Coordinates of C-alpha atoms in Angstrom, one line a residue:
X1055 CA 59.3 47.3 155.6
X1056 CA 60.6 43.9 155.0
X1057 CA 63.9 43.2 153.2
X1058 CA 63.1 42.7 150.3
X1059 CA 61.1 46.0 149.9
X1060 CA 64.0 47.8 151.5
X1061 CA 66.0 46.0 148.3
X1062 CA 63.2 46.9 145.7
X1063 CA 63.3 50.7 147.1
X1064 CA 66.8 51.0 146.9
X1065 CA 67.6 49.8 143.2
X1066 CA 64.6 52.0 142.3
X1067 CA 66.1 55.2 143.4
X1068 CA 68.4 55.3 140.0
X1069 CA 68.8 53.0 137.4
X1070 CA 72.6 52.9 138.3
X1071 CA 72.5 51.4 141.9
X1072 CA 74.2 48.2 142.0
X1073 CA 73.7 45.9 144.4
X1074 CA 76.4 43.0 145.4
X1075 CA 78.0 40.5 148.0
X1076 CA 81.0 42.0 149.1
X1077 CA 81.3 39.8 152.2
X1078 CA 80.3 36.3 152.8
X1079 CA 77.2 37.9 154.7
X1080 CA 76.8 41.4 153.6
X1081 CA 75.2 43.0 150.5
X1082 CA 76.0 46.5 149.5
X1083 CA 73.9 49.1 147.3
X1084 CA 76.1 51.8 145.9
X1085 CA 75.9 54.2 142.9
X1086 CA 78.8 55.5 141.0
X1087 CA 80.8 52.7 142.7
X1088 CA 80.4 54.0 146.6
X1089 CA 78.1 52.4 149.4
X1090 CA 74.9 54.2 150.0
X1091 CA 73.6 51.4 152.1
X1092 CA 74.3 47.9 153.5
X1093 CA 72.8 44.8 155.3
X1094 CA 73.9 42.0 157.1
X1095 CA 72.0 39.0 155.9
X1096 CA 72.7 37.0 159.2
X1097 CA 71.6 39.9 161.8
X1098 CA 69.5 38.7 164.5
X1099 CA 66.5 41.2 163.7
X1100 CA 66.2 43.0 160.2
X1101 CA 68.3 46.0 159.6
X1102 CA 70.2 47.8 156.9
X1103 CA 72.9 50.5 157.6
X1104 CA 72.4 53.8 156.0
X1105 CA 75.0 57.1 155.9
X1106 CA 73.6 60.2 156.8
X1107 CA 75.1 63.7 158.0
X1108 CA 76.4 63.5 161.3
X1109 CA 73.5 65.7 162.8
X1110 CA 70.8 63.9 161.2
X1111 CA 72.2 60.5 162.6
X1112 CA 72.1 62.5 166.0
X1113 CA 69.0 63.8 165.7
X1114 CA 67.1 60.5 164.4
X1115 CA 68.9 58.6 167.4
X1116 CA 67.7 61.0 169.5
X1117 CA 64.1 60.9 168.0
X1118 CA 63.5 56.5 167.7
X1119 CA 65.4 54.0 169.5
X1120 CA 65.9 51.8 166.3
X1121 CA 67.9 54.0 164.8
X1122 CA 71.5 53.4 166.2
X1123 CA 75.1 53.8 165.5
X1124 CA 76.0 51.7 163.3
X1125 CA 77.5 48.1 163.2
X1126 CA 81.6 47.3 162.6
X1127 CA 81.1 51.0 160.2
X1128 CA 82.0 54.7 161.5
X1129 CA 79.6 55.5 164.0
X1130 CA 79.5 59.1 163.3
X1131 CA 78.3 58.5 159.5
X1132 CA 76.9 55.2 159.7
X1133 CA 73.2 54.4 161.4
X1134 CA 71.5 51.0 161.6
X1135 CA 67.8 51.5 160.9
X1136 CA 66.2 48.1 162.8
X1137 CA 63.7 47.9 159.8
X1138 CA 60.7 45.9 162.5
X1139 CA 60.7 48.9 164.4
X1140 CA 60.6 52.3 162.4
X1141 CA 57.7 53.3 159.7
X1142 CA 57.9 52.7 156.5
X1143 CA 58.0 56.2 155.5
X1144 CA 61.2 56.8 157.9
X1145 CA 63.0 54.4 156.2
X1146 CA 62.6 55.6 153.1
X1147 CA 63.4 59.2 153.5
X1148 CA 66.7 57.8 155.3
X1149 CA 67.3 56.0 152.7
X1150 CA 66.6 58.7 150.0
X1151 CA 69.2 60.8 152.2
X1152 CA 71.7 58.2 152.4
X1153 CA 71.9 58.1 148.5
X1154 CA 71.8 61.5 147.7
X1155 CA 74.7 62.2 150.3
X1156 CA 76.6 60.5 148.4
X1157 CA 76.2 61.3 145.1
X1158 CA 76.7 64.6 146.1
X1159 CA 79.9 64.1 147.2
X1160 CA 80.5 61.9 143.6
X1161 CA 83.4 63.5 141.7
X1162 CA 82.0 65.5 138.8
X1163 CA 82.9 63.4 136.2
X1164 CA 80.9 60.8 137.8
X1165 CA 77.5 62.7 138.3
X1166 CA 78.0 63.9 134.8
X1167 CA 77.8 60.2 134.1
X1168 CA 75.0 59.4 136.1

C-alpha cells in the first residue's frame, strides 16, 4: 500500500475519522478525538504508526520484520508498520485493530455519539 491508500483506508473505516497536522511533519487519524494512527511525512521509507494490544504488537514483531516498535510513541502500544514491506491485507487488519482499540476504550457518551 502506498500512502495515499493507507489515507483513503483509514477515513473510510467511519465517517467520523478526522485526519490533521498536528506537527509540522506528522498527520494524525483519530475518531472521537483520540489517535488511531499516525505518519511521519518526512520518514526515510513509508510508514504509519498504528496502536495495537501489547501482545499483538509482540506477536506481529515477532512474525515480519517491518513491523517495529514504534517511533518517539510508547513502544509497548505503538508499532510502525514499514508500509514497502508488509501486504496489503496486513496493513489493513492492523489498521482495522488499531481503530477499534480505541473506540473501545471511547467513553460511553462518545460511542453513543459515534
Amino acid at each position: 500500500m502506498d500512502i495515499e491508500q493507507v489515507r483513503e483506508f483509514a477515513l473510510s473505516l467511519h465517517k467520523q475519522v478526522t485526519e490533521d497536522l498536528f506537527a509540522e511533519n506528522w498527520v494524525s487519524w483519530r475518531i472521537g478525538g483520540k489517535w488511531f494512527m499516525l505518519m511521519q511525512l518526512d520518514a526515510p521509507e513509508p510508514r504509519v504508526a498504528v496502536k495495537l494490544p501489547p501482545e499483538v504488537g509482540i506477536e506481529q514483531r515477532a512474525l515480519h520484520s517491518s513491523v517495529r516498535p514504534a517511533y518517539h510513541m510508547n513502544k509497548t502500544h505503538w508499532n510502525d508498520l514499514y508500509l514497502n514491506d508488509l501486504p496489503a491485507s496486513l496493513v489493513k487488519d492492523l489498521i482495522t485493530e488499531s481503530f477499534s482499540l480505541v473506540v473501545s476504550k471511547l467513553p460511553k457518551k462518545v460511542k453513543e455519539r459515534l
